[in-house]
mmCIF file of C-alpha atoms and ligand atoms in Angstrom:
data_model
loop_
_atom_site.group_PDB
_atom_site.id
_atom_site.type_symbol
_atom_site.label_atom_id
_atom_site.label_comp_id
_atom_site.label_asym_id
_atom_site.label_seq_id
_atom_site.Cartn_x
_atom_site.Cartn_y
_atom_site.Cartn_z
ATOM 1 C CA MET A 1 -0.259 -14.532 -21.356
ATOM 2 C CA THR A 2 -1.803 -12.982 -18.323
ATOM 3 C CA HIS A 3 0.694 -11.318 -16.045
ATOM 4 C CA ILE A 4 0.757 -12.434 -12.427
ATOM 5 C CA ALA A 5 0.731 -10.143 -9.396
ATOM 6 C CA LEU A 6 1.200 -11.313 -5.806
ATOM 7 C CA THR A 7 0.038 -9.458 -2.731
ATOM 8 C CA ILE A 8 1.393 -10.268 0.709
ATOM 9 C CA ALA A 9 -1.159 -8.517 2.884
ATOM 10 C CA GLY A 10 -3.760 -8.756 5.607
ATOM 11 C CA SER A 11 -7.364 -9.824 5.195
ATOM 12 C CA GLU A 12 -9.948 -7.114 5.806
ATOM 13 C CA THR A 13 -13.103 -9.138 5.553
ATOM 14 C CA THR A 14 -15.545 -6.354 4.688
ATOM 15 C CA GLY A 15 -13.781 -5.953 1.355
ATOM 16 C CA GLY A 16 -12.712 -2.362 1.845
ATOM 17 C CA ALA A 17 -8.972 -2.755 2.332
ATOM 18 C CA GLY A 18 -6.132 -5.249 2.445
ATOM 19 C CA ALA A 19 -5.785 -8.360 0.303
ATOM 20 C CA GLN A 20 -9.425 -8.235 -0.824
ATOM 21 C CA THR A 21 -8.873 -4.771 -2.286
ATOM 22 C CA ASP A 22 -5.551 -5.778 -3.811
ATOM 23 C CA LEU A 23 -7.068 -8.772 -5.612
ATOM 24 C CA LYS A 24 -9.949 -6.685 -6.969
ATOM 25 C CA THR A 25 -7.498 -4.073 -8.221
ATOM 26 C CA PHE A 26 -5.268 -6.701 -9.825
ATOM 27 C CA HIS A 27 -8.273 -8.205 -11.576
ATOM 28 C CA GLN A 28 -9.628 -4.886 -12.788
ATOM 29 C CA LEU A 29 -6.248 -4.126 -14.366
ATOM 30 C CA GLY A 30 -6.126 -7.428 -16.201
ATOM 31 C CA THR A 31 -3.590 -9.273 -14.097
ATOM 32 C CA PHE A 32 -3.912 -12.685 -12.452
ATOM 33 C CA GLY A 33 -3.971 -12.002 -8.720
ATOM 34 C CA THR A 34 -2.556 -14.202 -6.003
ATOM 35 C CA ALA A 35 -2.446 -13.502 -2.255
ATOM 36 C CA ALA A 36 -0.481 -14.622 0.804
ATOM 37 C CA LEU A 37 -2.259 -13.546 3.987
ATOM 38 C CA THR A 38 -0.226 -12.054 6.834
ATOM 39 C CA CYS A 39 -2.978 -11.331 9.337
ATOM 40 C CA ILE A 40 -6.733 -11.208 9.730
ATOM 41 C CA VAL A 41 -8.452 -7.965 10.668
ATOM 42 C CA SER A 42 -12.112 -8.015 11.744
ATOM 43 C CA PHE A 43 -13.548 -4.629 12.675
ATOM 44 C CA ASP A 44 -15.577 -4.754 15.876
ATOM 45 C CA PRO A 45 -19.067 -3.299 15.372
ATOM 46 C CA LYS A 46 -19.653 -3.495 19.141
ATOM 47 C CA ASN A 47 -16.563 -1.436 19.900
ATOM 48 C CA ASP A 48 -16.500 1.595 17.627
ATOM 49 C CA TRP A 49 -15.283 -0.489 14.665
ATOM 50 C CA GLY A 50 -11.890 -1.022 16.334
ATOM 51 C CA HIS A 51 -9.505 -3.440 14.645
ATOM 52 C CA ARG A 52 -9.476 -6.989 15.959
ATOM 53 C CA PHE A 53 -6.146 -8.255 14.693
ATOM 54 C CA VAL A 54 -4.843 -11.827 14.507
ATOM 55 C CA PRO A 55 -1.430 -12.522 12.949
ATOM 56 C CA VAL A 56 -0.957 -15.564 10.729
ATOM 57 C CA GLU A 57 1.764 -17.976 11.930
ATOM 58 C CA PRO A 58 5.100 -17.018 10.339
ATOM 59 C CA GLN A 59 5.563 -20.552 8.967
ATOM 60 C CA VAL A 60 2.146 -20.394 7.308
ATOM 61 C CA ILE A 61 3.090 -17.108 5.637
ATOM 62 C CA ALA A 62 6.297 -18.701 4.348
ATOM 63 C CA ASP A 63 4.300 -21.721 3.115
ATOM 64 C CA GLN A 64 1.896 -19.528 1.170
ATOM 65 C CA ILE A 65 4.712 -17.647 -0.546
ATOM 66 C CA GLU A 66 6.442 -20.951 -1.311
ATOM 67 C CA ALA A 67 3.246 -22.349 -2.844
ATOM 68 C CA THR A 68 2.333 -19.443 -5.060
ATOM 69 C CA THR A 69 5.872 -18.829 -6.303
ATOM 70 C CA ALA A 70 6.204 -22.556 -7.084
ATOM 71 C CA VAL A 71 3.034 -22.487 -9.204
ATOM 72 C CA HIS A 72 3.631 -19.152 -10.942
ATOM 73 C CA ASP A 73 6.532 -17.161 -12.334
ATOM 74 C CA ILE A 74 6.091 -14.028 -10.248
ATOM 75 C CA ASP A 75 8.362 -11.037 -10.585
ATOM 76 C CA THR A 76 6.184 -8.340 -9.057
ATOM 77 C CA VAL A 77 4.917 -8.355 -5.502
ATOM 78 C CA LYS A 78 3.027 -5.943 -3.293
ATOM 79 C CA ILE A 79 3.557 -5.856 0.455
ATOM 80 C CA GLY A 80 0.673 -4.520 2.530
ATOM 81 C CA MET A 81 -0.081 -4.784 6.212
ATOM 82 C CA LEU A 82 2.349 -7.002 8.127
ATOM 83 C CA GLY A 83 1.430 -6.176 11.691
ATOM 84 C CA THR A 84 4.102 -7.784 13.890
ATOM 85 C CA PRO A 85 7.904 -8.041 13.963
ATOM 86 C CA ALA A 86 7.644 -11.849 13.589
ATOM 87 C CA THR A 87 5.546 -11.423 10.438
ATOM 88 C CA ILE A 88 8.052 -8.951 9.043
ATOM 89 C CA ASP A 89 10.892 -11.408 9.699
ATOM 90 C CA ALA A 90 9.020 -14.188 7.903
ATOM 91 C CA VAL A 91 8.170 -12.053 4.868
ATOM 92 C CA ALA A 92 11.668 -10.557 4.690
ATOM 93 C CA ALA A 93 13.206 -14.047 4.737
ATOM 94 C CA SER A 94 10.837 -15.289 2.012
ATOM 95 C CA LEU A 95 11.583 -12.267 -0.163
ATOM 96 C CA ALA A 96 15.325 -12.571 0.342
ATOM 97 C CA GLU A 97 15.234 -16.201 -0.859
ATOM 98 C CA ARG A 98 13.774 -15.150 -4.190
ATOM 99 C CA SER A 99 14.584 -12.403 -6.630
ATOM 100 C CA PHE A 100 11.581 -10.283 -7.453
ATOM 101 C CA THR A 101 12.095 -7.472 -9.951
ATOM 102 C CA ASN A 102 9.537 -5.205 -8.313
ATOM 103 C CA VAL A 103 8.714 -5.089 -4.607
ATOM 104 C CA VAL A 104 6.039 -2.462 -4.000
ATOM 105 C CA LEU A 105 5.750 -1.646 -0.297
ATOM 106 C CA ASP A 106 2.719 0.092 1.172
ATOM 107 C CA PRO A 107 4.393 0.935 4.505
ATOM 108 C CA VAL A 108 1.316 0.464 6.700
ATOM 109 C CA LEU A 109 2.768 1.689 9.977
ATOM 110 C CA ILE A 110 0.063 1.792 12.552
ATOM 111 C CA CYS A 111 -3.199 -0.038 12.623
ATOM 112 C CA LYS A 112 -5.715 1.121 15.216
ATOM 113 C CA GLY A 113 -6.210 -1.494 17.869
ATOM 114 C CA GLN A 114 -2.554 -2.451 18.098
ATOM 115 C CA GLU A 115 -0.759 -1.700 21.317
ATOM 116 C CA PRO A 116 1.507 1.327 20.942
ATOM 117 C CA GLY A 117 4.496 -0.629 22.282
ATOM 118 C CA ALA A 118 4.026 -3.423 19.780
ATOM 119 C CA ALA A 119 3.392 -0.905 17.028
ATOM 120 C CA LEU A 120 6.719 0.821 17.671
ATOM 121 C CA ASP A 121 8.616 -2.477 17.358
ATOM 122 C CA THR A 122 6.710 -3.191 14.177
ATOM 123 C CA ASP A 123 7.536 0.201 12.708
ATOM 124 C CA ASN A 124 11.220 -0.244 13.482
ATOM 125 C CA ALA A 125 11.241 -3.730 11.966
ATOM 126 C CA LEU A 126 9.521 -2.380 8.851
ATOM 127 C CA LYS A 127 12.209 0.281 8.459
ATOM 128 C CA GLU A 128 15.109 -2.054 9.177
ATOM 129 C CA LYS A 129 13.991 -5.174 7.355
ATOM 130 C CA MET A 130 11.353 -4.392 4.726
ATOM 131 C CA LEU A 131 12.399 -1.038 3.316
ATOM 132 C CA PRO A 132 15.799 -2.344 2.205
ATOM 133 C CA LEU A 133 13.988 -5.020 0.140
ATOM 134 C CA ALA A 134 11.523 -2.601 -1.468
ATOM 135 C CA THR A 135 11.958 -1.089 -4.921
ATOM 136 C CA PHE A 136 8.897 1.188 -4.777
ATOM 137 C CA VAL A 137 7.224 2.627 -1.690
ATOM 138 C CA THR A 138 3.883 4.456 -1.295
ATOM 139 C CA PRO A 139 3.816 6.348 2.039
ATOM 140 C CA ASN A 140 0.809 8.418 3.071
ATOM 141 C CA HIS A 141 1.259 11.706 4.901
ATOM 142 C CA PHE A 142 1.759 10.078 8.294
ATOM 143 C CA GLU A 143 4.125 7.431 6.948
ATOM 144 C CA ALA A 144 6.082 10.044 4.985
ATOM 145 C CA LEU A 145 6.715 11.892 8.252
ATOM 146 C CA ALA A 146 7.859 8.709 9.968
ATOM 147 C CA LEU A 147 10.103 7.543 7.125
ATOM 148 C CA SER A 148 11.642 10.918 6.270
ATOM 149 C CA GLY A 149 12.171 12.016 9.876
ATOM 150 C CA MET A 150 10.666 15.425 9.039
ATOM 151 C CA GLU A 151 8.725 17.209 11.762
ATOM 152 C CA SER A 152 5.930 18.461 9.569
ATOM 153 C CA ILE A 153 4.763 18.215 5.984
ATOM 154 C CA GLU A 154 2.337 20.979 5.118
ATOM 155 C CA SER A 155 2.961 21.761 1.475
ATOM 156 C CA VAL A 156 3.666 19.981 -1.778
ATOM 157 C CA ALA A 157 7.236 21.292 -1.536
ATOM 158 C CA GLU A 158 7.623 19.607 1.842
ATOM 159 C CA LEU A 159 6.022 16.399 0.565
ATOM 160 C CA THR A 160 8.567 16.479 -2.276
ATOM 161 C CA GLU A 161 11.383 16.948 0.228
ATOM 162 C CA ALA A 162 10.077 13.956 2.189
ATOM 163 C CA ALA A 163 9.964 11.839 -0.984
ATOM 164 C CA LYS A 164 13.577 12.787 -1.750
ATOM 165 C CA ARG A 165 14.752 11.957 1.749
ATOM 166 C CA ILE A 166 12.998 8.586 1.688
ATOM 167 C CA HIS A 167 14.501 7.847 -1.723
ATOM 168 C CA ASP A 168 17.981 8.816 -0.605
ATOM 169 C CA THR A 169 17.786 6.845 2.646
ATOM 170 C CA TYR A 170 16.323 3.622 1.274
ATOM 171 C CA ASP A 171 17.215 3.749 -2.447
ATOM 172 C CA VAL A 172 13.594 3.253 -3.543
ATOM 173 C CA ILE A 173 11.221 4.908 -5.961
ATOM 174 C CA VAL A 174 8.744 6.938 -3.910
ATOM 175 C CA LEU A 175 5.118 7.857 -4.530
ATOM 176 C CA ALA A 176 4.215 10.035 -1.520
ATOM 177 C CA LYS A 177 0.514 10.681 -1.017
ATOM 178 C CA GLY A 178 -0.753 14.062 0.154
ATOM 179 C CA GLY A 179 -4.346 12.834 0.197
ATOM 180 C CA VAL A 180 -6.901 14.983 1.987
ATOM 181 C CA VAL A 181 -4.327 15.953 4.630
ATOM 182 C CA LEU A 182 -2.474 18.609 2.624
ATOM 183 C CA GLU A 183 -4.490 21.781 2.169
ATOM 184 C CA GLY A 184 -5.697 22.827 -1.258
ATOM 185 C CA GLU A 185 -8.234 21.918 -3.911
ATOM 186 C CA ASP A 186 -6.245 18.993 -5.271
ATOM 187 C CA ALA A 187 -5.144 15.663 -3.853
ATOM 188 C CA VAL A 188 -1.448 15.667 -4.755
ATOM 189 C CA ASP A 189 0.877 12.692 -4.922
ATOM 190 C CA VAL A 190 4.586 13.222 -5.502
ATOM 191 C CA PHE A 191 6.583 10.725 -7.571
ATOM 192 C CA TYR A 192 10.371 10.745 -7.174
ATOM 193 C CA ASP A 193 12.741 8.189 -8.652
ATOM 194 C CA GLY A 194 16.071 9.856 -7.958
ATOM 195 C CA ASP A 195 15.976 11.578 -11.295
ATOM 196 C CA GLN A 196 12.620 13.137 -11.936
ATOM 197 C CA THR A 197 10.030 14.662 -9.617
ATOM 198 C CA VAL A 198 6.455 14.543 -10.907
ATOM 199 C CA GLU A 199 3.357 15.903 -9.154
ATOM 200 C CA LEU A 200 0.227 13.874 -9.820
ATOM 201 C CA ARG A 201 -2.861 15.947 -9.120
ATOM 202 C CA SER A 202 -6.594 15.387 -9.096
ATOM 203 C CA PRO A 203 -9.403 17.451 -7.553
ATOM 204 C CA LYS A 204 -10.189 16.235 -4.029
ATOM 205 C CA ILE A 205 -13.346 14.169 -3.779
ATOM 206 C CA GLY A 206 -14.745 15.195 -0.382
ATOM 207 C CA GLN A 207 -12.640 15.730 2.723
ATOM 208 C CA GLU A 208 -12.893 12.269 4.270
ATOM 209 C CA ARG A 209 -10.451 9.437 3.867
ATOM 210 C CA VAL A 210 -11.943 6.471 2.071
ATOM 211 C CA SER A 211 -10.955 3.025 3.286
ATOM 212 C CA GLY A 212 -8.733 1.109 0.896
ATOM 213 C CA ALA A 213 -7.515 4.043 -1.202
ATOM 214 C CA GLY A 214 -3.901 3.461 -0.210
ATOM 215 C CA CYS A 215 -4.145 -0.291 -0.794
ATOM 216 C CA THR A 216 -5.679 0.352 -4.206
ATOM 217 C CA LEU A 217 -2.925 2.768 -5.200
ATOM 218 C CA ALA A 218 -0.109 0.360 -4.335
ATOM 219 C CA ALA A 219 -1.952 -2.604 -5.863
ATOM 220 C CA ALA A 220 -2.520 -0.690 -9.101
ATOM 221 C CA VAL A 221 1.180 0.261 -9.244
ATOM 222 C CA THR A 222 1.951 -3.442 -8.756
ATOM 223 C CA ALA A 223 -0.404 -4.600 -11.507
ATOM 224 C CA GLU A 224 0.964 -2.068 -13.980
ATOM 225 C CA LEU A 225 4.581 -2.947 -13.182
ATOM 226 C CA ALA A 226 3.691 -6.633 -13.610
ATOM 227 C CA LYS A 227 2.418 -5.782 -17.091
ATOM 228 C CA GLY A 228 5.677 -4.031 -17.935
ATOM 229 C CA ALA A 229 4.864 -0.362 -17.365
ATOM 230 C CA THR A 230 7.600 2.018 -16.256
ATOM 231 C CA PRO A 231 7.350 3.188 -12.642
ATOM 232 C CA LEU A 232 6.058 6.619 -13.689
ATOM 233 C CA GLU A 233 3.467 5.147 -16.058
ATOM 234 C CA ALA A 234 2.388 2.792 -13.281
ATOM 235 C CA ALA A 235 2.026 5.703 -10.859
ATOM 236 C CA ARG A 236 -0.105 7.685 -13.318
ATOM 237 C CA VAL A 237 -2.476 4.778 -13.960
ATOM 238 C CA ALA A 238 -2.652 4.062 -10.230
ATOM 239 C CA LYS A 239 -3.704 7.640 -9.509
ATOM 240 C CA ASP A 240 -6.527 7.323 -12.079
ATOM 241 C CA VAL A 241 -7.633 4.006 -10.600
ATOM 242 C CA VAL A 242 -7.807 5.555 -7.121
ATOM 243 C CA VAL A 243 -9.821 8.528 -8.378
ATOM 244 C CA SER A 244 -12.326 6.193 -10.051
ATOM 245 C CA SER A 245 -12.437 3.916 -7.003
ATOM 246 C CA ILE A 246 -13.159 6.834 -4.670
ATOM 247 C CA GLU A 247 -15.769 8.288 -7.029
ATOM 248 C CA ASN A 248 -17.500 4.909 -6.984
ATOM 249 C CA ARG A 249 -17.087 4.328 -3.256
ATOM 250 C CA GLN A 250 -19.423 2.051 -1.406
ATOM 251 C CA GLY A 251 -21.172 2.886 1.837
ATOM 252 C CA GLY A 252 -22.469 0.467 4.439
ATOM 253 C CA HIS A 253 -23.320 0.506 8.124
ATOM 254 C CA ALA A 254 -19.818 1.531 9.245
ATOM 255 C CA PRO A 255 -18.914 5.217 9.642
ATOM 256 C CA PHE A 256 -16.469 5.021 6.723
ATOM 257 C CA GLU A 257 -16.879 4.254 3.066
ATOM 258 C CA ALA A 258 -14.774 1.910 0.946
ATOM 259 C CA VAL A 259 -13.296 2.151 -2.517
ATOM 260 C CA TYR A 260 -14.785 0.257 -5.454
ATOM 261 C CA GLN A 261 -12.522 -0.472 -8.421
ATOM 262 C CA GLY A 262 -15.094 -2.082 -10.701
ATOM 263 C CA ASN A 263 -15.962 0.935 -12.835
ATOM 264 C CA TYR A 264 -12.392 1.883 -13.764
ATOM 265 C CA ARG A 265 -11.665 1.725 -17.476
ATOM 266 C CA ALA A 266 -8.227 2.386 -18.920
HETATM 267 O O1 PXL B 1 -5.825 0.467 4.876
HETATM 268 C C1 PXL B 1 -4.869 -0.116 5.684
HETATM 269 C C2 PXL B 1 -5.186 -1.562 5.913
HETATM 270 C C3 PXL B 1 -4.424 -2.509 5.266
HETATM 271 N N1 PXL B 1 -4.618 -3.828 5.428
HETATM 272 C C4 PXL B 1 -5.594 -4.277 6.241
HETATM 273 C C5 PXL B 1 -6.415 -3.389 6.927
HETATM 274 C C6 PXL B 1 -6.217 -1.989 6.760
HETATM 275 C C7 PXL B 1 -7.081 -1.046 7.448
HETATM 276 O O2 PXL B 1 -8.070 -1.381 8.018
HETATM 277 O O3 PXL B 1 -7.375 -3.847 7.734
HETATM 278 C C8 PXL B 1 -5.775 -5.745 6.404
#
């Protein structure tokens, strides 16, 4: 039996991030991927690749989740970009009606191109309505600051402190990503489940962020949990998938490169 993984995420048409990346990651890890779209992002090549953002109607989001959960037995879901308070309400209501074992939340806080006012409402709604439903959360450096309330995170020790605070506030397993932002030779992620703290390290590959790395990490955690891995095992595999996907990144005409999952082998 092939295990099923659902992503509730935005479309990023160029294939670098969002639902497209999640589905590729699910497939590469041997799960059957399904997707409910929350919004459509189209970068604007005429305007410095800014994000053109269109939310999907809340009822249409609910319909998609109804359809895919009616067809499949799904116990593991990934939540990616939501984008508006109305979208968050719709997804929170759909999640609350069902009982998923694993809800992996990539807490995408700010998307360029959104108005700051709207983004603040969205961030607050994410904290109030989505985090309480999550079982596993994957904040990047910026999101770890916002969710932990810390003023700065400049070391692995501080990233660990942030992971602990997020765990204690929201009762979730945390995989906090240092990425290229923390100084040092290694890209360090910190796993904390309330019991054990584990640093996952890999040598940095360049100094630039690669589009879709965060989506890939959370999607890989989701796929592994769907297959029955423990949270720590899932985090370790996900780190390896991200390293491979960055090593095999794909350039194009935009000023950023995108992850490619297709060469990862377990
Ligand atoms: O990488 C964050 C992200 C997630 N989801 C969608 C996106 C982006 C960034 O561009 O467009 C749909």
